[in-house]
Every structure is written in C-alpha cells, then in structure tokens.
Coordinates of C-alpha atoms in Angstrom, one line a residue:
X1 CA 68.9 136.9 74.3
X2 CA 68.9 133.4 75.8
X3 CA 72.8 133.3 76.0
X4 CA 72.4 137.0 77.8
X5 CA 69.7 135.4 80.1
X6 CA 72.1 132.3 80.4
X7 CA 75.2 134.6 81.0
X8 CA 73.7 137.1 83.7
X9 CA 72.3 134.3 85.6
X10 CA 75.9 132.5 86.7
X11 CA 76.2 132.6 90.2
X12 CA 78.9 134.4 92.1
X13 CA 82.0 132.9 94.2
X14 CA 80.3 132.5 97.6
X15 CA 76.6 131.8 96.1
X16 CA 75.4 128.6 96.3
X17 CA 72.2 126.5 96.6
X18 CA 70.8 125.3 99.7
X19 CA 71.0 122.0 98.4
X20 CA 71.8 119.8 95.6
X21 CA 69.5 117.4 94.2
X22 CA 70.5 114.2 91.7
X23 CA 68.0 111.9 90.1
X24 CA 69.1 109.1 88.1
X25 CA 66.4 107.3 86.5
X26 CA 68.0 103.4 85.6
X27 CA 67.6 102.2 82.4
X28 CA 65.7 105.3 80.8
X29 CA 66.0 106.0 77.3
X30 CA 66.0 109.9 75.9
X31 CA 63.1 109.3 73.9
X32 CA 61.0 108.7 76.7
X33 CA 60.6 112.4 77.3
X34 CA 59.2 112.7 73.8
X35 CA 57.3 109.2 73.9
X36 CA 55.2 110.3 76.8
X37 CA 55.5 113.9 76.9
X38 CA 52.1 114.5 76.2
X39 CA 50.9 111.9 79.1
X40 CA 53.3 113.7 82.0
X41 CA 51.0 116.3 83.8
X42 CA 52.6 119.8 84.3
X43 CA 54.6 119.2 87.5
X44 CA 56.1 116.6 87.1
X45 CA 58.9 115.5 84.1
X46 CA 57.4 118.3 82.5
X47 CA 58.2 121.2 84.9
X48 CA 62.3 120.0 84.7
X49 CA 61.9 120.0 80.5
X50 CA 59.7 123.0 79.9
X51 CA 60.9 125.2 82.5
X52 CA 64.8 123.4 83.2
X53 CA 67.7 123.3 80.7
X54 CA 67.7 119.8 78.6
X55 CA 70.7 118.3 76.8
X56 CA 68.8 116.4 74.2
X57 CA 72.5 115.0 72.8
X58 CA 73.7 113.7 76.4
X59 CA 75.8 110.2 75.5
X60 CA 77.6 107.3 77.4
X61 CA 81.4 108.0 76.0
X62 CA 82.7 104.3 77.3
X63 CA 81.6 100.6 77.1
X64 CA 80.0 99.1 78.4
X65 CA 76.9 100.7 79.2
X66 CA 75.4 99.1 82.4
X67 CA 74.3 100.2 85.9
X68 CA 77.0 100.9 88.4
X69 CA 79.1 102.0 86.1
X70 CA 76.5 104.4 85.1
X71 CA 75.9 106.0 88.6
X72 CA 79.9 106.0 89.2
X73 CA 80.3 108.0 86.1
X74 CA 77.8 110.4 86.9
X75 CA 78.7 111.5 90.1
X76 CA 82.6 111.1 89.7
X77 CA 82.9 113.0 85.8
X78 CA 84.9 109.7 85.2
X79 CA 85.4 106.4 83.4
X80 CA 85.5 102.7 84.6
X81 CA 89.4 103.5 83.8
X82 CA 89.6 106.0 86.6
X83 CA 87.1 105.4 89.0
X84 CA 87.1 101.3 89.1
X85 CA 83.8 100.4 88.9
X86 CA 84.2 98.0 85.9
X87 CA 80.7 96.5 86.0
X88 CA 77.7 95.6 88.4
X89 CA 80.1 92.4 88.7
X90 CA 83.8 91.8 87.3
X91 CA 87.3 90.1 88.0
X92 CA 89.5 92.2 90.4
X93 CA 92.7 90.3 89.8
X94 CA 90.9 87.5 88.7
X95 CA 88.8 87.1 91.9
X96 CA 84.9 88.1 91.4
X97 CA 83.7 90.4 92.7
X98 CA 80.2 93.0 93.2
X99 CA 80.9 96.1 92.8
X100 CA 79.7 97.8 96.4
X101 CA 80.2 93.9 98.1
X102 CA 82.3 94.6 101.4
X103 CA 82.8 91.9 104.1
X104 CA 84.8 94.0 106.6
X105 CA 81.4 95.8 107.5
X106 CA 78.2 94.8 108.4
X107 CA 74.5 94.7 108.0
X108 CA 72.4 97.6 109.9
X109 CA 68.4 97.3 109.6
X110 CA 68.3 93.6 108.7
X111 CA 69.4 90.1 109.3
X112 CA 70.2 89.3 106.0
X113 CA 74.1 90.0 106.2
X114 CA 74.0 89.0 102.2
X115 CA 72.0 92.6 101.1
X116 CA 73.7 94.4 104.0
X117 CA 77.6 93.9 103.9
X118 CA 77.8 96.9 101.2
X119 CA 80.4 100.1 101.2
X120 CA 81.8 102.1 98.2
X121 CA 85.5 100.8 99.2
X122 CA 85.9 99.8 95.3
X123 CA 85.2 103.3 94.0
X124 CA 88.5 104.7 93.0
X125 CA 87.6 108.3 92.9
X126 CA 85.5 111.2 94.6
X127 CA 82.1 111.9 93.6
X128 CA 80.2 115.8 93.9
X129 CA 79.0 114.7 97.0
X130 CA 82.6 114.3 98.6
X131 CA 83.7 116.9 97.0
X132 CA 81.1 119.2 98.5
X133 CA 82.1 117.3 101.8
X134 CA 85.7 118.0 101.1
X135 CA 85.3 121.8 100.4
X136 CA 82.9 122.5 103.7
X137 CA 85.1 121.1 106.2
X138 CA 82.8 117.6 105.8
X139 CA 80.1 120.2 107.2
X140 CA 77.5 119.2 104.2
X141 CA 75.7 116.3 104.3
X142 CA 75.4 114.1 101.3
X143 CA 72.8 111.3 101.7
X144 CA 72.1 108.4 99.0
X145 CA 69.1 106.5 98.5
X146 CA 67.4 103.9 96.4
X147 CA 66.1 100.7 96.1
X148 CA 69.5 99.0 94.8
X149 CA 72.4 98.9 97.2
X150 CA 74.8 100.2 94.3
X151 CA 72.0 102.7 93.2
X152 CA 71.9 104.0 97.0
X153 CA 76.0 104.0 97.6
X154 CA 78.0 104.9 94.7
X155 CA 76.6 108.3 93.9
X156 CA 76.6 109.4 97.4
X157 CA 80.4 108.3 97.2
X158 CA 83.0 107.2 100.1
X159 CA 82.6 110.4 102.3
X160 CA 78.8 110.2 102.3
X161 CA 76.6 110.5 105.7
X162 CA 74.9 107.9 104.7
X163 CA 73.4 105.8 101.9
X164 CA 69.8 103.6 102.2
X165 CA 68.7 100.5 99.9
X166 CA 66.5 98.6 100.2
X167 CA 66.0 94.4 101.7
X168 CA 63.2 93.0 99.9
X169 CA 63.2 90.0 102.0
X170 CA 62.2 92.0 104.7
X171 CA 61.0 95.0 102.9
X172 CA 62.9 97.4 105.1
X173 CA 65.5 100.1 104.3
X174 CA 68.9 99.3 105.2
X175 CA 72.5 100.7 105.6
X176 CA 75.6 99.3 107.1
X177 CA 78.3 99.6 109.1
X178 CA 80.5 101.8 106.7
X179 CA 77.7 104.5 107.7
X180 CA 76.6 104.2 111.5
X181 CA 76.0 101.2 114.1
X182 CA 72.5 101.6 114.2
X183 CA 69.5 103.4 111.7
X184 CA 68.2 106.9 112.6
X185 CA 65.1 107.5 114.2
X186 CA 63.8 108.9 111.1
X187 CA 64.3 105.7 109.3
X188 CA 62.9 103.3 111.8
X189 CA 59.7 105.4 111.6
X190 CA 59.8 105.1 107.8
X191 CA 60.0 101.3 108.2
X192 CA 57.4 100.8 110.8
X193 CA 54.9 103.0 107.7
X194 CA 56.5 100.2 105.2
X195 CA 55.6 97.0 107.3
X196 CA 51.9 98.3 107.5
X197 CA 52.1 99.5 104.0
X198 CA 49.4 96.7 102.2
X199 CA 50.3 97.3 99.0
X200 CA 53.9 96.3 99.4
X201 CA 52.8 93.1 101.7
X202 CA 51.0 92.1 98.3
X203 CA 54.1 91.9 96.3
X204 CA 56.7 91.4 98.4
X205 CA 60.4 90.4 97.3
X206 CA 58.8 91.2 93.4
X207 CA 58.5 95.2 94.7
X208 CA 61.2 96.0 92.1
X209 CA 58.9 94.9 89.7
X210 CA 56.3 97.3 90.2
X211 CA 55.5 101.1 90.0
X212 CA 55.4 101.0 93.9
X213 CA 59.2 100.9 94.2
X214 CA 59.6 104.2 92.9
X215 CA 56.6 105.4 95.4
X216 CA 58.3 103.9 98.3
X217 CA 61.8 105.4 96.8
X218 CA 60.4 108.9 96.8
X219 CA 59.1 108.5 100.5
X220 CA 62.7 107.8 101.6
X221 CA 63.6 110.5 99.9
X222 CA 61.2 113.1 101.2
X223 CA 61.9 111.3 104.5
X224 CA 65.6 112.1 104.5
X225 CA 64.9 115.6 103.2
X226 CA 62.8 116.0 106.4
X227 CA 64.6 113.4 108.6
X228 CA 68.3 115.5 108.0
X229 CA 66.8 118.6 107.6
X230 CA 69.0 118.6 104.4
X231 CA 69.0 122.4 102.8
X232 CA 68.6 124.0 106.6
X233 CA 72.0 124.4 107.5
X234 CA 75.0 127.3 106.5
X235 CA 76.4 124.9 103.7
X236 CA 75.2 123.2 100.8
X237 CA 73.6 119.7 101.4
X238 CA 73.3 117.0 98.9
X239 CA 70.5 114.2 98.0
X240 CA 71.0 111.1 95.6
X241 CA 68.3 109.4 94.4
X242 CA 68.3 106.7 92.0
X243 CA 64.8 105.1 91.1
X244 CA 65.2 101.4 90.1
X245 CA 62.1 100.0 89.2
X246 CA 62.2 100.9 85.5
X247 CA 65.1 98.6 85.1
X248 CA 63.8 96.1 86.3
X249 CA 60.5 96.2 84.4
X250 CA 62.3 97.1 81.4
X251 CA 64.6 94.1 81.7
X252 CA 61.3 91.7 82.3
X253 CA 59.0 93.1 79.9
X254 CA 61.0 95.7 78.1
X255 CA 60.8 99.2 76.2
X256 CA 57.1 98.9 75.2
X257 CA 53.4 97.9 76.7
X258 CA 51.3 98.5 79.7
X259 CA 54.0 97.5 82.3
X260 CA 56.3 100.2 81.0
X261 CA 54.3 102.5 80.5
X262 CA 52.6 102.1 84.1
X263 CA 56.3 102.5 85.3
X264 CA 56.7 105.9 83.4
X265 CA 53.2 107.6 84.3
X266 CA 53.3 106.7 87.8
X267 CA 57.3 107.8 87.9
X268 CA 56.2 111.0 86.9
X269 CA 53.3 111.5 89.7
X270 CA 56.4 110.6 92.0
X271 CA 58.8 113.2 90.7
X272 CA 56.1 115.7 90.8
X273 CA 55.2 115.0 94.3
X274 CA 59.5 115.3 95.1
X275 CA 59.6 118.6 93.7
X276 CA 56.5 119.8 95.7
X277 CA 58.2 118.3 98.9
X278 CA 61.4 120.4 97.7
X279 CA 59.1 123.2 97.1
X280 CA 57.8 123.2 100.4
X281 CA 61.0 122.2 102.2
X282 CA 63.8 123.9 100.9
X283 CA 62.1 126.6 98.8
X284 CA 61.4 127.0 94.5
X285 CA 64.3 128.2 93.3
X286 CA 66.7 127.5 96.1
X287 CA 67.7 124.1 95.0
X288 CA 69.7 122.6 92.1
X289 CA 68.2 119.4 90.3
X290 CA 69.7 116.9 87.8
X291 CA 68.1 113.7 86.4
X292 CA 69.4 111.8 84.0
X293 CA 70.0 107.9 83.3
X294 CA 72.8 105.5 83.5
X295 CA 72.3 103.7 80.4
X296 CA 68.8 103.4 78.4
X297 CA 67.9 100.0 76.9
X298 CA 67.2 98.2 73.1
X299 CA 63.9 97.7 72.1
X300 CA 62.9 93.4 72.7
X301 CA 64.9 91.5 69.7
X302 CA 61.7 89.6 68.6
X303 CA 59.4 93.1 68.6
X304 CA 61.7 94.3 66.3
X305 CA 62.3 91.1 64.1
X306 CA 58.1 91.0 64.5
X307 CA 58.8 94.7 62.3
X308 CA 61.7 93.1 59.8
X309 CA 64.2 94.8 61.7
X310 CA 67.4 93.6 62.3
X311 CA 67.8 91.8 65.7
X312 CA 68.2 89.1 67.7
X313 CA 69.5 87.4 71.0
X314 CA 73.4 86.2 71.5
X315 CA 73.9 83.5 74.2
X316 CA 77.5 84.0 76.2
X317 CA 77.8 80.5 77.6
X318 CA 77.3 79.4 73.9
X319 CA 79.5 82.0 72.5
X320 CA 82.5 81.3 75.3
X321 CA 82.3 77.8 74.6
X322 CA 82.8 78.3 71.1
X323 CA 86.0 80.1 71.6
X324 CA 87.2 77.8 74.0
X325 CA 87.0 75.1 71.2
X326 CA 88.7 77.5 68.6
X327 CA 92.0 78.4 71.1
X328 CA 92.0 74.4 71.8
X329 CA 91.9 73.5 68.0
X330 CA 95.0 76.7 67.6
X331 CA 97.0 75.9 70.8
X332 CA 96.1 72.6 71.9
X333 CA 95.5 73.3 75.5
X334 CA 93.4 70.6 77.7
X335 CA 92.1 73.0 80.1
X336 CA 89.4 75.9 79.9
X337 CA 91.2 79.2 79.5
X338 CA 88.9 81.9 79.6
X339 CA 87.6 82.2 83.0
X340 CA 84.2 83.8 82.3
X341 CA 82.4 86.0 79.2
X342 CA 80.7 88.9 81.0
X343 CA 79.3 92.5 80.0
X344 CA 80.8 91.2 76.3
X345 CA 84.0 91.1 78.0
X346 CA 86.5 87.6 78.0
X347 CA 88.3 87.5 81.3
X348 CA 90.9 85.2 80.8
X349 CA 92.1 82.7 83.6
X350 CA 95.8 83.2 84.0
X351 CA 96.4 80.7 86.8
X352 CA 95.4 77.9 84.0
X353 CA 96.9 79.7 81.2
X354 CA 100.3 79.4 83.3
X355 CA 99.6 76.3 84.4
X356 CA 99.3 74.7 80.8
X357 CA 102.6 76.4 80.3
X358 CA 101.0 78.3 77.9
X359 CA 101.8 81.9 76.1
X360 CA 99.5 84.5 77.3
X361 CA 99.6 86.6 74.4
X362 CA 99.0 83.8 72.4
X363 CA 96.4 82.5 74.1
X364 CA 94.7 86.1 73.9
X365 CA 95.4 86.4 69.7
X366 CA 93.5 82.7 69.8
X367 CA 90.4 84.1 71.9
X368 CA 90.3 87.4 69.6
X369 CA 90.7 85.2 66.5
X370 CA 88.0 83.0 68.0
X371 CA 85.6 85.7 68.7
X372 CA 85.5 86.9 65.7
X373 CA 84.3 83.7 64.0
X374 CA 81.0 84.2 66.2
X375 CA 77.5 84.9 64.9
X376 CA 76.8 88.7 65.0
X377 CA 79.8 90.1 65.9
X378 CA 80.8 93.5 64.1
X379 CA 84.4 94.4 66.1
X380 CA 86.4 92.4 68.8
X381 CA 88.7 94.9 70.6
X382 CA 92.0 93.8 72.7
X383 CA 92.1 96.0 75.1
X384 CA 95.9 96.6 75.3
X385 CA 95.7 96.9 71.5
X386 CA 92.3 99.2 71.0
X387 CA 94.4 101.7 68.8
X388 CA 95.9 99.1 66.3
X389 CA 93.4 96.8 65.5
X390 CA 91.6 98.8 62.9
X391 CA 88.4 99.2 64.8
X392 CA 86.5 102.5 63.8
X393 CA 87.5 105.5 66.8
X394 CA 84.2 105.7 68.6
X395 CA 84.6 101.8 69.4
X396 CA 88.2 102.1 70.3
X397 CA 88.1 105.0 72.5
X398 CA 84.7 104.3 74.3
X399 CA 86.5 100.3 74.8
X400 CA 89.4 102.4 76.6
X401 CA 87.6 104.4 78.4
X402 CA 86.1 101.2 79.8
X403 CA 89.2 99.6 80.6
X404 CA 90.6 99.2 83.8
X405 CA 94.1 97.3 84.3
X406 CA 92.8 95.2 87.2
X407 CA 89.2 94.9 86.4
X408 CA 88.1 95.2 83.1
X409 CA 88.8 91.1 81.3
X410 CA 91.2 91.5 78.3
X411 CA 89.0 91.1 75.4
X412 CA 85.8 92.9 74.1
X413 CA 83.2 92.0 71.3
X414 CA 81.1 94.4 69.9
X415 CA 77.8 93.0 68.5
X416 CA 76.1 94.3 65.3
X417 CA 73.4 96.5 66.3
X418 CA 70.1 95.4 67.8
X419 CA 72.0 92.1 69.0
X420 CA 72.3 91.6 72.8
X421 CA 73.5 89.5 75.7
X422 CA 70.3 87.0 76.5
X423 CA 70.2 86.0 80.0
X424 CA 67.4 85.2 82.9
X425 CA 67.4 89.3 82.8
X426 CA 66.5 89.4 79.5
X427 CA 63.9 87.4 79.2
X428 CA 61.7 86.7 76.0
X429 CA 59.3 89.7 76.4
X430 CA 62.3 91.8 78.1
X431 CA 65.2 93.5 77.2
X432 CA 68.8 94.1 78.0
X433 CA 71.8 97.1 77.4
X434 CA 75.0 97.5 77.4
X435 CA 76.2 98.4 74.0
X436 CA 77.6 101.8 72.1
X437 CA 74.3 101.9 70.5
X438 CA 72.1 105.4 71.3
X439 CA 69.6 103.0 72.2
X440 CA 71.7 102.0 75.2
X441 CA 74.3 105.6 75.3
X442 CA 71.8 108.1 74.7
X443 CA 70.7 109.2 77.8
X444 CA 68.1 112.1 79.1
X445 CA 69.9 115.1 81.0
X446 CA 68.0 118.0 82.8
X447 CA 69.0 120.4 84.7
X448 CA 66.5 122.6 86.7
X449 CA 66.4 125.2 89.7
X450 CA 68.5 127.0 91.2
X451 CA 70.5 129.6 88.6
X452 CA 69.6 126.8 85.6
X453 CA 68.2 128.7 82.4
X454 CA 65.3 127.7 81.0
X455 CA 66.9 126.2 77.5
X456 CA 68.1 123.3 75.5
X457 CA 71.0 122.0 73.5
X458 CA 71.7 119.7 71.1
X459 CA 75.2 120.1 71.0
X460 CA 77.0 116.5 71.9
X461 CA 77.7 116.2 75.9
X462 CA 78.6 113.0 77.8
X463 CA 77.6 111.5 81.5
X464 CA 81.0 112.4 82.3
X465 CA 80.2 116.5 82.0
X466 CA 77.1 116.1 84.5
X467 CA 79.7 116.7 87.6
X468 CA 82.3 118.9 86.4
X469 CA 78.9 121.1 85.3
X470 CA 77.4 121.4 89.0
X471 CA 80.8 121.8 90.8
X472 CA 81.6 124.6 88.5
X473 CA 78.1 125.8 89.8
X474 CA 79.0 125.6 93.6
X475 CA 82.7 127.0 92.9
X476 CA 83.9 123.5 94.0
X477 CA 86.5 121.4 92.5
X478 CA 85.8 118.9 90.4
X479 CA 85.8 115.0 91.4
X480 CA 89.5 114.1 91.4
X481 CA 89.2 111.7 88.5
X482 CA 87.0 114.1 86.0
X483 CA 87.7 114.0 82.8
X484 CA 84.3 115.4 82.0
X485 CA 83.9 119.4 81.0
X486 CA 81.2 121.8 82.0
X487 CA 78.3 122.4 80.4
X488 CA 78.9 126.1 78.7
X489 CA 75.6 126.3 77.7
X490 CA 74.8 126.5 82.1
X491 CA 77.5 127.4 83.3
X492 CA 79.0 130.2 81.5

C-alpha cells in the first residue's frame, strides 16, 4: 500500500512546487534524530520525520568528510572530483587557497573586506538552484543564507540571486559584489533589528558559539522568504539554508553535554517556527523541504578512552614532520618537501622537489612509505594509485571520489577508527570529522512536503542522490556534474 501511495503521488510534467526548501544542518550526526526524538516537540524535527520520508542509511560516498565539500555535494549530486571544492581550504596548483575566497569582488554590508570578498567562482559544477535558474529562463530565484560565507554561497551555486553570511565583527549580514552593489532593503531592516538585538550584543564575535546563531539564521531566512516574496511568482523559487552553530559547538565542546544539547532543543524550536512561516507564507503542502547534514562528527577521544574505547588524538605538524625525516633519511634531500598535511591529505611542494633535482615519484613512494610508519594509521592511499595499492574498495573508491587533479594533495592517510586530526578546533572537550567512519558519513536525510510520502528507507543512499532526487521532482535536469541517482523510494 505505501509503494501504491508512494507511486500515485508522483507529480506530473508541468507540476511543480511553489518553492523549494534546503536545510543542511552542519556537523549533525543521524543518531541525533533518535538521541533526542523524544525531547523535539511535534512541529518541529518531528513533523519532517513522522509525517516526511527519512532515509535512515543516507552516507558520505568520498573522503574526506568536511564542510564545504559537504554543501557542494549536496546541492551539485557530485564529488570534490567534479565539482572542485576539495576542502574548506586546499592547494590549487600549489597555491592556497579558501574555498569561496574571491578578490576580484568586493565586500557589500561591511568594512571588513576579509569576510566580504566571497563568490562561488571555485565551484566547478551547477547546483539545483542553477539548474532551476537554467530551466525557467533564470526567472526563479534561488537565495542562500547562513551564518558561514561557504554555508551561505555554495548551495545557492554560481547563478544564485543572492547568498547572505554573516560578519561577526560587526554582527551584520553581508553579501558581495558577485550578487549586487548594494544590500536590499529587506536586509538593511533585518540588520537594524540585529544591532538592537541584546542578546547578540552579549556575545558578540562568539555568536557561532551559541544557540542564538541558528535563531538569528532562521530570521534571515523568514526574512528573505518575506523580503523576495519567494513562492509568489509563476515559477518555482528556491531557499538555502545552512545552520552553523552546531558545528561549532560540537567542534568546542563536542557530541555530548548541556552545550549540545542546548544547540539541538533550541534548533528544533527554530525549524518549527520555519515551517510555520512556510505554512503561512507559501502554504502546507505547497512546498518541498530537505534537511540533511554535510558530515556528522566522532564522539571526544578522551570520553570514549574515559569508556575503554578505542580512541585518541593524532597531531599533523607532528605527523608531517615525521615523514619529512623518513624521505630525508631515504632520499637525502636538505629541504622540506611536503608543502603542508591537511584534511589527512600530504600536498607535496613541487617547486622544492624540482629544485633539489629530485624524482617526484620517488619522493611521493618516500612520503607513502613514511606515512605508514605513523602511529594509528590503518591505510595510506596514493591517489594516482588508489586501485593498486591493496586498500579495501570502500577506502579506495571514496579516496577517488575525493580526488581532484588540481586540488586534492597527492597522498591520503586513513586513521584507525576513533582517531582524529587534533587542532585549536578540536579542542580537549571538542571534537573533529573528517573520516569514512558513520560517525563522520552517516548523515540524516528528510524529505517532507510537497508530493513526499510519508515513509522511510533503510536501503543505502548517498549525499550525492539528494539533487538528482528533487530535480527529478521538478522535471529538471540534473546538476551537470551528478553522479548521484534518485531516490526510487520518492520519486517513482
């Protein structure tokens, strides 16, 4: 009966919603919808599970698993191999380099040039939204908000209208001049309310840090839902929302206590009061919602150690200097020759690999060698040689599917599990992610609205299907670097 309901439900060429909602959540783990299921109140994460479609077995199918990457892949049905985004920073030909960082444009909303000179010029491929763009003429608006610039830009993709982060220097809402000279009216009204808004002149720059940063996130939101009249027009509109705060929290005081669990509870409150304004502004039933995650998180290596689990930290200036020694005790070489350890990648400095007049090849056999003398390290994968290396499939193919030419360093390690990256945002009481791990890959997906069954599936699905899924739904064609597939279970 449910695969009838499912079945007779599928809309028709020409149907469509009035607009399209995505919600990613950063650093949420699936469990969380179990962990405090019974704490959500009804209209909130619990209206999208109990009356929406959830894919309990949604997974990150590339490595590694951290933040831009995460929104890129979720809007474009792609990989950091297609679409670019190797990493909130990498190497682009050996030049380093943010992920949305773009000095041809310029700051709108705020002084501070550093937060404001932002585009999505490094994303490779389309997302939904420009693919909605693309198929109405550029009629549809697609609008992109959050509290992190990538969170903001990235989803809403190169054709946006317009994408909003936030300055915490200032504590204003900003854009830039990839979008429009100056902010909407809308906007400036929305940052007068936040520079009388006491709770946020208490905190201050720390606002990511707090349950408030998801409040203030859902204003914008509702704002630009009001402001852009988005879901009034003839065509299909689109809204990107990415709530931040629970990374950050979860990288200060990680997956368990009071400060997470504040984050959660009040989160919920927020999404209940969205889906009210949606309700109200574009009508139940009239809209389609996703939310899902762009990576989860491990539980804090000493909380688990405290419970004789296995676990611990794994220090990357430590680790890179100990495979610098290595390659100099194999090769001889004077000079440094990995340029930096990042995301568990080793990007390799070829100007002073050349310059020793050494062999690059050899030099990257010495630093796989090397690497896999470390502490804790289960597989080290080079990436031109994933296939032959004798590293189990799942590694190998989610390493590839990871790897850009350009952008991607030239050598990964793979830590044994419950072992992470320490850094200053993984703190002692924190946490971190980026691994293959379900504690980092498994990731909540819910679909809810308009045409979405009530239902669930446990069958295996990766961030990749989330677009292919909803442009099937509008009859529009899929991101132009998606290798994801639909969703059967919604869309047949």
């Amino acid at each position: 009966m449910a695969n009838a309901l499912a079945v007779s439900a599928q809309p028709k060429f020409g149907e469509r919603p009035k607009l399209v909602v995505g919600i990613v959540v950063d650093q949420m783990r699936w469990d969380y919808l179990s962990r405090y299921y019974e704490q959500f109140q009804q209209d909130g994460f619990r209206r999208l599970t109990d009356k929406g479609f959830s894919c309990d077995n949604c997974l990150i199918n590339y490595l590694p698993t951290v933040t831009s990457i995460g929104h890129a892949s979720v809007y474009t049905g792609s990989t950091p191999a297609f679409h670019g985004i190797c990493g909130n920073t990498y190497f682009d030909n050996g030049h380093k380099t943010y992920c949305t960082e773009d000095t041809t444009v310029n700051a709108v909303g705020t002084d501070n040039q550093r937060y404001g000179q932002m585009s999505p010029c490094n994303l490779l491929a389309t997302t939904i939204g420009d693919q909605l763009r693309l198929h109405t003429d550029f009629a549809s608006k697609v609008i992109g908000v959050s509290y992190k610039d990538r969170a903001a830009i990235l989803p809403a993709g190169r054709a946006a209208n317009a994408a909003y982060w936030l300055d915490p220097k200032n504590g204003q809402f900003i854009t830039s001049t990839y979008y429009m000279t100056e902010l909407p009216e809308w906007v400036n009204q929305m940052n007068r309310q936040l520079k009388q808004n006491k709770e946020l002149k208490k905190v201050g720059e720390k606002i990511g840090y707090t349950p408030l940063c998801g409040t203030i996130t859902t204003d914008m939101a509702i704002a630009a839902l009001r402001g852009e009249q988005l879901g009034q027009g003839e065509h299909t509109d689109m809204l990107c929302i990415s709530y931040s705060q629970t990374d950050v929290i979860g990288h200060e005081w990680g997956t368990r206590g009071q400060h997470t669990d504040e984050a959660y509870l009040q989160l919920d409150k927020d999404i209940a009061r969205l889906l009210r304004a949606l309700d109200e502004h574009v009508g139940r039933g009239q809209y389609l919602l996703f939310l899902t995650a762009d990576h989860g998180g491990a539980h804090n290596d000493q909380f688990l150690q405290d419970h004789r689990l296995a676990a611990g930290k794994w220090h990357e200036p430590a680790m890179k200097d100990s495979v610098e020694a290595y390659v100099a005790r194999q090769l001889g070489n004077s000079q440094p020759v990995i340029q930096m350890e990042l995301d568990y990648r080793f990007f390799l400095d070829r100007q002073s690999i050349a310059a020793q007049g050494l062999d690059f090849e050899q030099v990257k056999a010495a630093v796989v060698a090397g690497a896999r003398q470390l502490p804790h390290v289960q597989f080290v994968v080079d990436y031109e040689r994933a296939t032959q290396q004798g590293v189990p499939a799942i590694i190998s193919q989610r390493a590839l599917m990871g790897y850009h030419l350009r952008r991607s360093g030239d050598v990964l390690v793979v830590l044994e599990p419950g072992y992470y990256v320490y850094g200053y945002w993984s703190i002692p009481t924190g946490t971190t992610h980026g691994g293959w791990n379900p504690y980092d890959a498994h990731i909540p997906l819910l679909f809810y609205g308009w045409q979405i069954p009530e239902g669930h599936t446990s069958r295996e699905v990766y961030i990749t299907d989330i677009a292919p899924t909803v442009c099937q739904l509008l009859h529009i064609q899929q991101p132009n670097a998606c290798v994801g597939e639909a969703i059967t279970e919604i869309t047949k």
